Coordinates of C-alpha atoms and ligand atoms in Angstrom, one line a residue:
X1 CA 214.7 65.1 57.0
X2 CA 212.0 63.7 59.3
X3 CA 211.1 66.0 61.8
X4 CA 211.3 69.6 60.3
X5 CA 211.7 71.8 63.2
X6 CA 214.3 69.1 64.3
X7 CA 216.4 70.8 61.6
X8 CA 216.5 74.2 62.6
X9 CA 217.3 73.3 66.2
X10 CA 219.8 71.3 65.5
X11 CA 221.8 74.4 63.4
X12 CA 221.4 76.6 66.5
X13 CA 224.4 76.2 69.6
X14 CA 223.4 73.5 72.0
X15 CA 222.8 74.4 76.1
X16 CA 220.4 73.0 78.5
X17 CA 223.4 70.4 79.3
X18 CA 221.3 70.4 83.0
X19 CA 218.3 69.2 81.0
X20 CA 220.5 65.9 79.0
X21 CA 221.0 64.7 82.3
X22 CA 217.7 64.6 83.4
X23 CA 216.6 63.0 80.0
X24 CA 219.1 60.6 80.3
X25 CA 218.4 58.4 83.6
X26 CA 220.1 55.3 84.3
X27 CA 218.5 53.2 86.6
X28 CA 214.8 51.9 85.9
X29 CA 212.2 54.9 87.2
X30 CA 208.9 53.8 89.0
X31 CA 206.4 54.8 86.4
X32 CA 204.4 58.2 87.4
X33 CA 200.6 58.3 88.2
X34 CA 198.6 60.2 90.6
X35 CA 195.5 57.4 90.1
X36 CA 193.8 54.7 90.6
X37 CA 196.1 52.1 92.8
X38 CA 195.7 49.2 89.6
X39 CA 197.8 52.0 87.1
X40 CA 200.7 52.1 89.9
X41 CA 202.5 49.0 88.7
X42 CA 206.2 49.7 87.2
X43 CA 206.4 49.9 83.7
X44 CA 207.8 47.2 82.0
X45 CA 211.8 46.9 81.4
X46 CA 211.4 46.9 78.4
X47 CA 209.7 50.3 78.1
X48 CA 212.2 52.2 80.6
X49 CA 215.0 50.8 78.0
X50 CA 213.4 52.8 75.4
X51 CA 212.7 55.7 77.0
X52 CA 216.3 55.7 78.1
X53 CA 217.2 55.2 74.7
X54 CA 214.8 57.7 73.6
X55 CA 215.9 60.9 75.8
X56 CA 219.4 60.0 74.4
X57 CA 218.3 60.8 70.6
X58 CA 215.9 63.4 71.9
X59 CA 219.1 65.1 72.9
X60 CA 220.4 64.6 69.8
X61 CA 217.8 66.2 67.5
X62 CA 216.5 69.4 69.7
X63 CA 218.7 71.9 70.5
X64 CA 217.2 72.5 74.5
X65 CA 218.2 76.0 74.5
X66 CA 215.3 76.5 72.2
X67 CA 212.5 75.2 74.2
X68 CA 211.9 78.8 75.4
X69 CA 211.2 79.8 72.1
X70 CA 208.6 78.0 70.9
X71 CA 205.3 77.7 72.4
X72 CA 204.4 75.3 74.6
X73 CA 202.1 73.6 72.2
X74 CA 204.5 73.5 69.8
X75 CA 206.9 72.0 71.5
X76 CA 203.8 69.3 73.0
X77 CA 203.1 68.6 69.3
X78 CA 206.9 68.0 68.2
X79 CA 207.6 65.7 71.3
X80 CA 204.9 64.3 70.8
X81 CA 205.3 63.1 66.6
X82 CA 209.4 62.3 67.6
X83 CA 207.7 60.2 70.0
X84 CA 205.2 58.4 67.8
X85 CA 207.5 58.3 65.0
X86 CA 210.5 56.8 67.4
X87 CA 208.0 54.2 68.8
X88 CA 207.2 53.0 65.4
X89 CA 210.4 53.3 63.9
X90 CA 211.7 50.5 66.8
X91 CA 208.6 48.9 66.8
X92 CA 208.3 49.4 70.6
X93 CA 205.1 47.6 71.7
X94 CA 203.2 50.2 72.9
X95 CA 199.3 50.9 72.6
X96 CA 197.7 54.3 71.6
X97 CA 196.9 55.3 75.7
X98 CA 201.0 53.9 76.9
X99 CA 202.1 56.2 74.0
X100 CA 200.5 59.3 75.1
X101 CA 201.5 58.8 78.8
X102 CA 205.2 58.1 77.3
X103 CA 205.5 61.5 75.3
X104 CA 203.9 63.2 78.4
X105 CA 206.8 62.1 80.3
X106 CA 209.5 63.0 78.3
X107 CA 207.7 66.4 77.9
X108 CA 207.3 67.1 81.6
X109 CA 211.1 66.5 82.1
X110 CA 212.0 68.7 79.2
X111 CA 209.7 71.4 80.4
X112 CA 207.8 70.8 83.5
X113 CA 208.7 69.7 86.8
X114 CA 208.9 66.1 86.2
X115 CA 207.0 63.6 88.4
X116 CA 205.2 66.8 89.7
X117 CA 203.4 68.0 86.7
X118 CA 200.4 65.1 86.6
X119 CA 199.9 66.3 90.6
X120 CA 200.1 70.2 89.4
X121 CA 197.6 69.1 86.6
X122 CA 195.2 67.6 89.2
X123 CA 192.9 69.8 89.9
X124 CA 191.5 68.0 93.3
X125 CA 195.4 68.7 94.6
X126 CA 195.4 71.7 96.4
X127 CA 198.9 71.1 97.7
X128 CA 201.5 69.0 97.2
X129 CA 204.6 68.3 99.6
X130 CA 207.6 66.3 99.0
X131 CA 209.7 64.7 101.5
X132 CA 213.0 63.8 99.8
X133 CA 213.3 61.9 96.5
X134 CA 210.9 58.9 98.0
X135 CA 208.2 60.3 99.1
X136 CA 205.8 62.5 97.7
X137 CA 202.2 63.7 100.0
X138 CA 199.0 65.5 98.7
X139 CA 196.0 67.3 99.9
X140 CA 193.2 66.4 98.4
X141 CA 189.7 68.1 100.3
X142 CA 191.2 68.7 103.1
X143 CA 193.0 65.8 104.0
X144 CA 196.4 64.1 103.1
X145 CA 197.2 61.3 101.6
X146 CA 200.5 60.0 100.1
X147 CA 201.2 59.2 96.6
X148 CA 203.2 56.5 94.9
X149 CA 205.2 59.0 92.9
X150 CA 209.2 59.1 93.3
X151 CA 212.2 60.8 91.8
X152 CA 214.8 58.9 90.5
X153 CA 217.4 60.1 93.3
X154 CA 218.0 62.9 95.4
X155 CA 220.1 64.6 92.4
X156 CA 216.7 64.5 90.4
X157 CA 215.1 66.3 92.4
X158 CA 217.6 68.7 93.3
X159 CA 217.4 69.5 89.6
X160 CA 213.6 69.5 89.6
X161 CA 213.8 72.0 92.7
X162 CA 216.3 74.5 91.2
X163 CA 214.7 74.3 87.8
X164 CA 211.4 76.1 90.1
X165 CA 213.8 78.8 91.9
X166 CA 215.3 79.5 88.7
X167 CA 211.7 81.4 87.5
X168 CA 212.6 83.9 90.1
X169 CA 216.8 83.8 90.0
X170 CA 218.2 81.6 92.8
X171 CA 219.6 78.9 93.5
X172 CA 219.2 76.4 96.3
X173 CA 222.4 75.1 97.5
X174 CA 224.2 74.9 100.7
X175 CA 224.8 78.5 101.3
X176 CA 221.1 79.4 100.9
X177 CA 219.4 76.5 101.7
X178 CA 216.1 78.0 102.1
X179 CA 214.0 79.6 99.2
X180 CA 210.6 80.8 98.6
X181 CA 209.2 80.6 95.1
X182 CA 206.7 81.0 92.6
X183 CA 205.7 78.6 89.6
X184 CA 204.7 79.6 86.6
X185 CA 201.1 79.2 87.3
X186 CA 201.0 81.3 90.3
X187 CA 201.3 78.3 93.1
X188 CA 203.6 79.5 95.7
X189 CA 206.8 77.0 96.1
X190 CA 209.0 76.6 99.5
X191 CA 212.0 74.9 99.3
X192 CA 214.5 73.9 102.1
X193 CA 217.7 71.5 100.9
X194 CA 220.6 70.1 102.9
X195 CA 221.4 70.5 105.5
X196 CA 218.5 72.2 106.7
X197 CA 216.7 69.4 105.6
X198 CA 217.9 66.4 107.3
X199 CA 216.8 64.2 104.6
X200 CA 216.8 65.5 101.7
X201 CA 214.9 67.7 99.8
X202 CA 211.5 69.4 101.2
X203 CA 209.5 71.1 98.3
X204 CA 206.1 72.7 100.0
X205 CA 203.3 73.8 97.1
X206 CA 200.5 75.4 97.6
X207 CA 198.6 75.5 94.4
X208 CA 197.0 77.9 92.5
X209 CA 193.1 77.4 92.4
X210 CA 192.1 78.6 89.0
X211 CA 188.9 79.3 90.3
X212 CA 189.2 80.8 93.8
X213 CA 185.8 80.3 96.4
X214 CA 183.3 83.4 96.4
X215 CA 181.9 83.8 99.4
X216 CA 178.5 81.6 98.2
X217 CA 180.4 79.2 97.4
X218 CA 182.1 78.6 100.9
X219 CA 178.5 79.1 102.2
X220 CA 177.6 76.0 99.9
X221 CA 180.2 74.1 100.9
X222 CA 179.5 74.8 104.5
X223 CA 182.6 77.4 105.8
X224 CA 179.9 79.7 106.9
X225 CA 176.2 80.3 107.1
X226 CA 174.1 82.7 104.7
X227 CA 173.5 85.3 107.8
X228 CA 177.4 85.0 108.2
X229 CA 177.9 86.1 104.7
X230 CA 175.7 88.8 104.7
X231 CA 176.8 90.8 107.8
X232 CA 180.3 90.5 106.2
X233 CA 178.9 91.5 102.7
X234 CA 177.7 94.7 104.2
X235 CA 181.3 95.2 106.0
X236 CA 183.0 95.2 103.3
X237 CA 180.4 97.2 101.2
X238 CA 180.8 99.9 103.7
X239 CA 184.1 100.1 104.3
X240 CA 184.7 98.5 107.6
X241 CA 188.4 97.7 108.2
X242 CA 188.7 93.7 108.8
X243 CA 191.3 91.0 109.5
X244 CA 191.4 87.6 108.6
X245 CA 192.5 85.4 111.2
X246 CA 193.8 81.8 111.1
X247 CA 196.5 79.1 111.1
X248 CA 198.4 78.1 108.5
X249 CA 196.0 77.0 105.4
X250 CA 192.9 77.8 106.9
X251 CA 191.5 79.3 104.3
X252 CA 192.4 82.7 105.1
X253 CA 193.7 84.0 101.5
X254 CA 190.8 82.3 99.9
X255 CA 188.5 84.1 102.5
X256 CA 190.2 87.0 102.0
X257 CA 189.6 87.1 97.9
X258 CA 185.9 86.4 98.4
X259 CA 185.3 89.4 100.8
X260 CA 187.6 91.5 98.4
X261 CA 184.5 90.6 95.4
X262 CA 182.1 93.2 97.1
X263 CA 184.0 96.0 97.0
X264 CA 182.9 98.3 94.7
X265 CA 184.3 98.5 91.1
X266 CA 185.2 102.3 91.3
X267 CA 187.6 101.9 94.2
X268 CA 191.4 101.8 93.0
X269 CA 193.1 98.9 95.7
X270 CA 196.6 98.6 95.7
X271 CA 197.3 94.9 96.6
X272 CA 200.6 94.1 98.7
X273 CA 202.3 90.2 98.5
X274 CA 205.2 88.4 99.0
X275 CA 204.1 86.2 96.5
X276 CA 201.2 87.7 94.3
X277 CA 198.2 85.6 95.1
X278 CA 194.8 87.2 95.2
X279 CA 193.1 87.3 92.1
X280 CA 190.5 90.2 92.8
X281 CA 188.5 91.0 90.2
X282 CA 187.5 94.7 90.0
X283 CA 188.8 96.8 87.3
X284 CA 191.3 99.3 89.0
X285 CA 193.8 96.9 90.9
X286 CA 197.3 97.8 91.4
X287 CA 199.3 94.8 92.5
X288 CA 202.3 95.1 94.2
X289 CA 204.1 92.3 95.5
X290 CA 207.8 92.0 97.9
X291 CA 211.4 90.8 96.7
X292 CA 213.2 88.8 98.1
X293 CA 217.3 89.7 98.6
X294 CA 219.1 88.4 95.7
X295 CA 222.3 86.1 96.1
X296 CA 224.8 88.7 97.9
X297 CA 222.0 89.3 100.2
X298 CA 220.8 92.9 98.6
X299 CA 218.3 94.9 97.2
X300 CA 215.1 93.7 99.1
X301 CA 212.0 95.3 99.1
X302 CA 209.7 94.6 102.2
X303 CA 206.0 94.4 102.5
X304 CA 206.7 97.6 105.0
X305 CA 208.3 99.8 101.6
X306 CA 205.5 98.4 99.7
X307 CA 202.4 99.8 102.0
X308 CA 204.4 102.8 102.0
X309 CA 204.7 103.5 98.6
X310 CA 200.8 102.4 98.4
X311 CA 199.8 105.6 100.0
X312 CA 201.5 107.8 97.6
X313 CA 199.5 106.0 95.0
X314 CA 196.1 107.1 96.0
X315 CA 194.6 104.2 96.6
X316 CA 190.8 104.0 98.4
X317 CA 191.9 101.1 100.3
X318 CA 195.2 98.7 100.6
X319 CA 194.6 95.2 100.8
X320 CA 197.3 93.2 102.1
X321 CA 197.9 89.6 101.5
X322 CA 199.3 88.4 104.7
X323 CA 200.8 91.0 107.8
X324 CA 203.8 88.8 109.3
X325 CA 205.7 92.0 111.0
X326 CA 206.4 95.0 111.1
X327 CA 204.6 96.5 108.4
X328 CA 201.4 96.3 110.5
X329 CA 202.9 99.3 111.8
X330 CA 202.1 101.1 108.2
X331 CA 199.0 99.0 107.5
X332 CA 197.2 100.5 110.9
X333 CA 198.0 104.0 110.0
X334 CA 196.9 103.5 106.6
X335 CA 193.3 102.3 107.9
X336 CA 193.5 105.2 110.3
X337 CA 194.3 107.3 107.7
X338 CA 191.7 107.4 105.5
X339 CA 192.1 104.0 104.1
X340 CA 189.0 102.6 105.7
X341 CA 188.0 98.9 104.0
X342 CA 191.9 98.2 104.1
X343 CA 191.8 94.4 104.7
X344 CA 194.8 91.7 106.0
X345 CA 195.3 88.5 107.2
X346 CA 197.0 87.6 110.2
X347 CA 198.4 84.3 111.7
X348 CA 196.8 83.4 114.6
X349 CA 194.7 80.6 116.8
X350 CA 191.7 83.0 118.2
X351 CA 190.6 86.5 117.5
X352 CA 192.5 88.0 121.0
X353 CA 195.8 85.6 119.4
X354 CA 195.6 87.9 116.7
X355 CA 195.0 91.4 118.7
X356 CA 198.1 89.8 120.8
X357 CA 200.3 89.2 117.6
X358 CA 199.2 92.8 116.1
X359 CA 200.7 94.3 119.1
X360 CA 204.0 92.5 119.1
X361 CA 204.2 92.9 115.5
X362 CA 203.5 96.5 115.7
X363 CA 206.7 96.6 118.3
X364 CA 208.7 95.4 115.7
X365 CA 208.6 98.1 113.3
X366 CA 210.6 99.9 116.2
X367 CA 208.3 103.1 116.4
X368 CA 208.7 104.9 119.9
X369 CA 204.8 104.1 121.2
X370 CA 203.8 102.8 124.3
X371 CA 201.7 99.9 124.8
X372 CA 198.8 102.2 125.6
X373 CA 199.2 103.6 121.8
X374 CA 199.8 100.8 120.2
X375 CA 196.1 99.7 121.4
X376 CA 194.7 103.0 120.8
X377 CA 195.5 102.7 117.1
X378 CA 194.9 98.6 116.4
X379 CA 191.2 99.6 118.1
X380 CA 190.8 102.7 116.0
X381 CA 191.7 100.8 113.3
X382 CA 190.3 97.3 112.9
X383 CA 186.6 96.8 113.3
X384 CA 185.9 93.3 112.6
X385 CA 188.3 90.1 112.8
X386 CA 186.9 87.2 111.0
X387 CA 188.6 83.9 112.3
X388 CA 188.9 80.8 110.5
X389 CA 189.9 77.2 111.5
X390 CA 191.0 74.1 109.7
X391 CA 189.4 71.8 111.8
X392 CA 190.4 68.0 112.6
X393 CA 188.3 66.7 110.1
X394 CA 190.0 68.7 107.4
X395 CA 187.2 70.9 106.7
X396 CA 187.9 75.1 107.0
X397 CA 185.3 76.7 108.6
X398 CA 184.7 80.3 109.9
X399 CA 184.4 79.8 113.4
X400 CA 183.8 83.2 114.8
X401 CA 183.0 87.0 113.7
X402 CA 183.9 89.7 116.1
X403 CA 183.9 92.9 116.5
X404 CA 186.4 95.7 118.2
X405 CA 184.6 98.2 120.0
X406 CA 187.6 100.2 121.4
X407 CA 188.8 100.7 124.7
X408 CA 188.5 100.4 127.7
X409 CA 191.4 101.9 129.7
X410 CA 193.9 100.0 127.9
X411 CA 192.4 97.1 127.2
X412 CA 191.0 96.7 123.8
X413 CA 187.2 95.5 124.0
X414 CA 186.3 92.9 121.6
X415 CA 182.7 91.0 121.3
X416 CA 181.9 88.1 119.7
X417 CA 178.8 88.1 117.1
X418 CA 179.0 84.9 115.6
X419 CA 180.7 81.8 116.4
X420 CA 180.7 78.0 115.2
X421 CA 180.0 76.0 118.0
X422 CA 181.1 71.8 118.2
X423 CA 178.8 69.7 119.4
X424 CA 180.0 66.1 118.8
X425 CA 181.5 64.0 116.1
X426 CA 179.8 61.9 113.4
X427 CA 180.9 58.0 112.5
X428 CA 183.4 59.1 109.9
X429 CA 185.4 61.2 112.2
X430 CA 183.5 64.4 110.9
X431 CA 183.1 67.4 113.3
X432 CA 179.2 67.6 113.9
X433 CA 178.4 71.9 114.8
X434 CA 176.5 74.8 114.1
X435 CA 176.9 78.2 113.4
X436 CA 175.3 80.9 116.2
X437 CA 174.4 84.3 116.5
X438 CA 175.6 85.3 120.0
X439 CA 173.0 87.6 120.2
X440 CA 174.9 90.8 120.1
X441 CA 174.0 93.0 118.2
X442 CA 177.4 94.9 116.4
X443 CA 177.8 98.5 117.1
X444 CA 179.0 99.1 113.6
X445 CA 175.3 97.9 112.3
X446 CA 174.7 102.0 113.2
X447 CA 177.6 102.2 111.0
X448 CA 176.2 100.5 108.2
X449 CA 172.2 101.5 108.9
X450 CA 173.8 105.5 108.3
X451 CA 175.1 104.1 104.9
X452 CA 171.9 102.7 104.1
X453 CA 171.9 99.1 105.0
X454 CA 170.0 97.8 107.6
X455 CA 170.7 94.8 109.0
X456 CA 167.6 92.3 109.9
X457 CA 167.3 91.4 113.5
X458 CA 166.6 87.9 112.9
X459 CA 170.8 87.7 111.9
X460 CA 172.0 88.1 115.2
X461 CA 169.5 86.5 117.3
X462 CA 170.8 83.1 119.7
X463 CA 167.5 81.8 119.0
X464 CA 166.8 81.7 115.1
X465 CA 168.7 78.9 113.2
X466 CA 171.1 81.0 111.3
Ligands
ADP501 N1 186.3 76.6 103.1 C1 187.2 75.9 102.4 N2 186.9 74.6 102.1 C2 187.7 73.9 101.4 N3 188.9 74.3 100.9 C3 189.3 75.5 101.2 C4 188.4 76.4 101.9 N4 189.1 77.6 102.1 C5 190.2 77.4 101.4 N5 190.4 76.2 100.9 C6 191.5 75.7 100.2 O1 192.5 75.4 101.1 C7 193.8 75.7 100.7 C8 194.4 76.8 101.6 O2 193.7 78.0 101.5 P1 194.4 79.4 101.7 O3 193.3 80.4 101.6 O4 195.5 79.6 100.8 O5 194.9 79.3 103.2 P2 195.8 80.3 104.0 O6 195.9 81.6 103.3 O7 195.2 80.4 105.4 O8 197.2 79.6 104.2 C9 193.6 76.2 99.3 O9 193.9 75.2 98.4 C10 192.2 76.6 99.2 O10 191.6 76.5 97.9
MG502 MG1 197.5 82.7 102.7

């Protein structure tokens, strides 16, 4: 025998009959590559007629069902030799770097998402969205750009698209065409098929960054300044209760995980997801995250259970990935309650957006409170809301730090301490600002002065570049 472990598969009962027919395509594909424009061209015939002719023997020798049990490696290396050892066998004429890029192939279909893996190996590709089978979009720093890579037909990536729900046991289909999802990695997946989707298909992917932003890094890069980043440093050192506030991909879980790195290492935080994203790096972290309801529409477990159960499990503070509803409810008593340093985000445009969607959000957990209270507690709970912008440049930016100060009456008073000011726009379309001190000066620096930190005055004066 050739191929050794070829020889043990092949004993073993064959399944994966999904997987033949995705190793099996018909029609000529349009060659995969995320790079430069010159490497798009279509493979030649020749090589698709081999690699059609290939996933029909590869079929032959492995037994699929046993892909989960060897590790990926393994199965790399084995793919890899069948590959070689095919290639020479029908002299295919092939050099060493179209070899590689062949085997690679095959392998993503066997075991990866297909066209998608070279754009989930990217690491500039912070998300990738798919609009039916033809075309495929990236973000790539901030801005999108579309890519030449394609699925066969819709069917592939139907296939493609329930092999990523599988991981967490659903199916898309026309009964639940709608399905949130995590990949192996940790990037967070939404799917919506037909007829939802009017033309086919809609994956969403928000990739995992391996290496999330601390706060000096976004102060590098420009999301805030260095005065920014300490008065926020402090907050979280000393326990003040904040929100994160921002549109969709702002920057707001990323934000969230860098503030999250100064609190201190004997604190036990109990995190709360729908999809387990924050990677927070102290020693005593209890993650928790949501569940969705399974096929017959049962045994879900909301964010609102979760912060619940969180208090029972003595935690100094609860930070919570995303508030979307009525679980603020909980989350406010839980910072009123002793959990100071509890920290959230929170959709929303501007820091009184997000007071505004607190409120309603509050309201929907059904509690029989009157406006009035419903202030009283969001203003005895939150001190600080940092809001962030994607702006139309692309870039995310911090664009203003404020500060609840209580109420008055029952209005909740709110004061701005820094904000990011526009002031034009450069040749390339870049937004040209700066960051200002409004010249307030936050009551909760008497907060942090009694815990020992005092705050220079230079940080919050209009004047000083900050
Ligand atoms: N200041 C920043 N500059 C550049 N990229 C950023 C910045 N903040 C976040 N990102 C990236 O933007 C994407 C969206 O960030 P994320 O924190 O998930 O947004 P949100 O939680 O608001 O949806 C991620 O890929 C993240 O790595
Ligand atoms: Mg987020």
């Amino acid at each position: 025998m050739r191929w050794g472990i070829s020889d043990r598969w092949r004993t073993a009962e064959v399944k994966g009959q999904d997987l033949v027919v995705a190793l099996t395509p018909k029609e000529p594909e349009v060659k995969i590559e995320s790079k430069a424009p010159a490497e798009l061209a279509p493979p030649k015939p020749t090589l698709i007629d081999e690699k059609v002719k290939l996933h029909g023997q590869l079929i032959e020798e492995f037994n699929l069902a046993l892909i989960d049990k060897v590790s990926p490696e393994d199965l790399a290396r084995q793919v890899k030799q069948f590959v070689t050892e095919y290639v020479q066998r029908e002299r295919v004429a092939l050099n060493q770097k179209e070899l590689e890029g062949f085997a690679d192939e095959v392998l993503d279909e066997m075991i990866g998402l297909g066209p998608l893996e070279p754009l989930l190996k990217d690491a500039t590709v912070s998300d990738i969205l798919v609009n039916g089978h033809m075309a495929v979009f990236v973000e790539r720093f901030g801005q999108l750009e579309p890519t030449p890579v394609r699925f066969k037909d819709e069917a592939h990536l139907l296939r493609i698209v329930n092999k990523m729900v599988a991981t967490i046991g659903r199916r898309v289909d026309e009964a639940s065409p709608m399905v949130d999802a995590r990949l192996a990695d940790g990037s967070r997946v939404n799917v919506a098929v037909r007829p939802v989707a009017v033309d086919g298909p809609l994956v969403s992917i928000r990739k995992f960054s391996k290496r999330p932003f601390s706060l000096d890094r976004l102060v590098e890069i420009g999301a805030l300044r260095p005065a920014i980043a300490e008065v926020l440093t402090a907050a979280v050192r000393c326990r003040m209760s904040i929100v994160v506030s921002g549109g969709t991909g702002s920057g707001k879980t990323t934000m969230l995980n860098a503030l999250s790195s100064f609190i201190s290492p004997k604190e036990r935080l109990i995190t709360i997801e729908d999809a387990a994203e924050l990677q927070l790096q102290q020693p005593h972290v209890a993650r928790m995250e949501t569940r969705p309801p399974n096929v017959e529409g049962k045994g879900e477990i909301r964010q609102r259970e979760l912060v619940k159960n969180a208090l029972r499990m003595r935690p100094d503070r609860v930070i919570m990935g995303e508030c979307r509803g009525e679980e603020a409810f909980d989350m406010l008593q839980a910072m009123n309650t002793g959990h100071e340093g509890s920290m959230t985000t929170i959709h929303a445009n501007n820091p009184r957006d997000a007071i505004k969607r607190l409120e309603q959000m509050v309201g929907m957990a059904s509690m029989p409170m009157s406006m009035a209270a419903i202030r009283g507690q969001i203003a005895s709970a939150i001190q600080i809301i940092v809001q962030l912008q994607r702006l139309s440049d692309g870039k995310r930016r911090l664009t203003s730090v404020s500060e609840i100060t209580g109420m008055e009456g029952e209005v909740i008073q709110m004061q701005e301490i820094f904000r990011f000011v526009r002031e034009g726009m450069d040749e390339n379309n870049n937004i040209i600002g700066s960051f200002r001190a409004t010249g307030v000066r936050p009551k909760f620096a008497q907060e942090l002065k009694a815990h020992g930190i005092e705050l220079p005055g230079h940080l919050f004066d209009p004047t000083a570049a900050i």
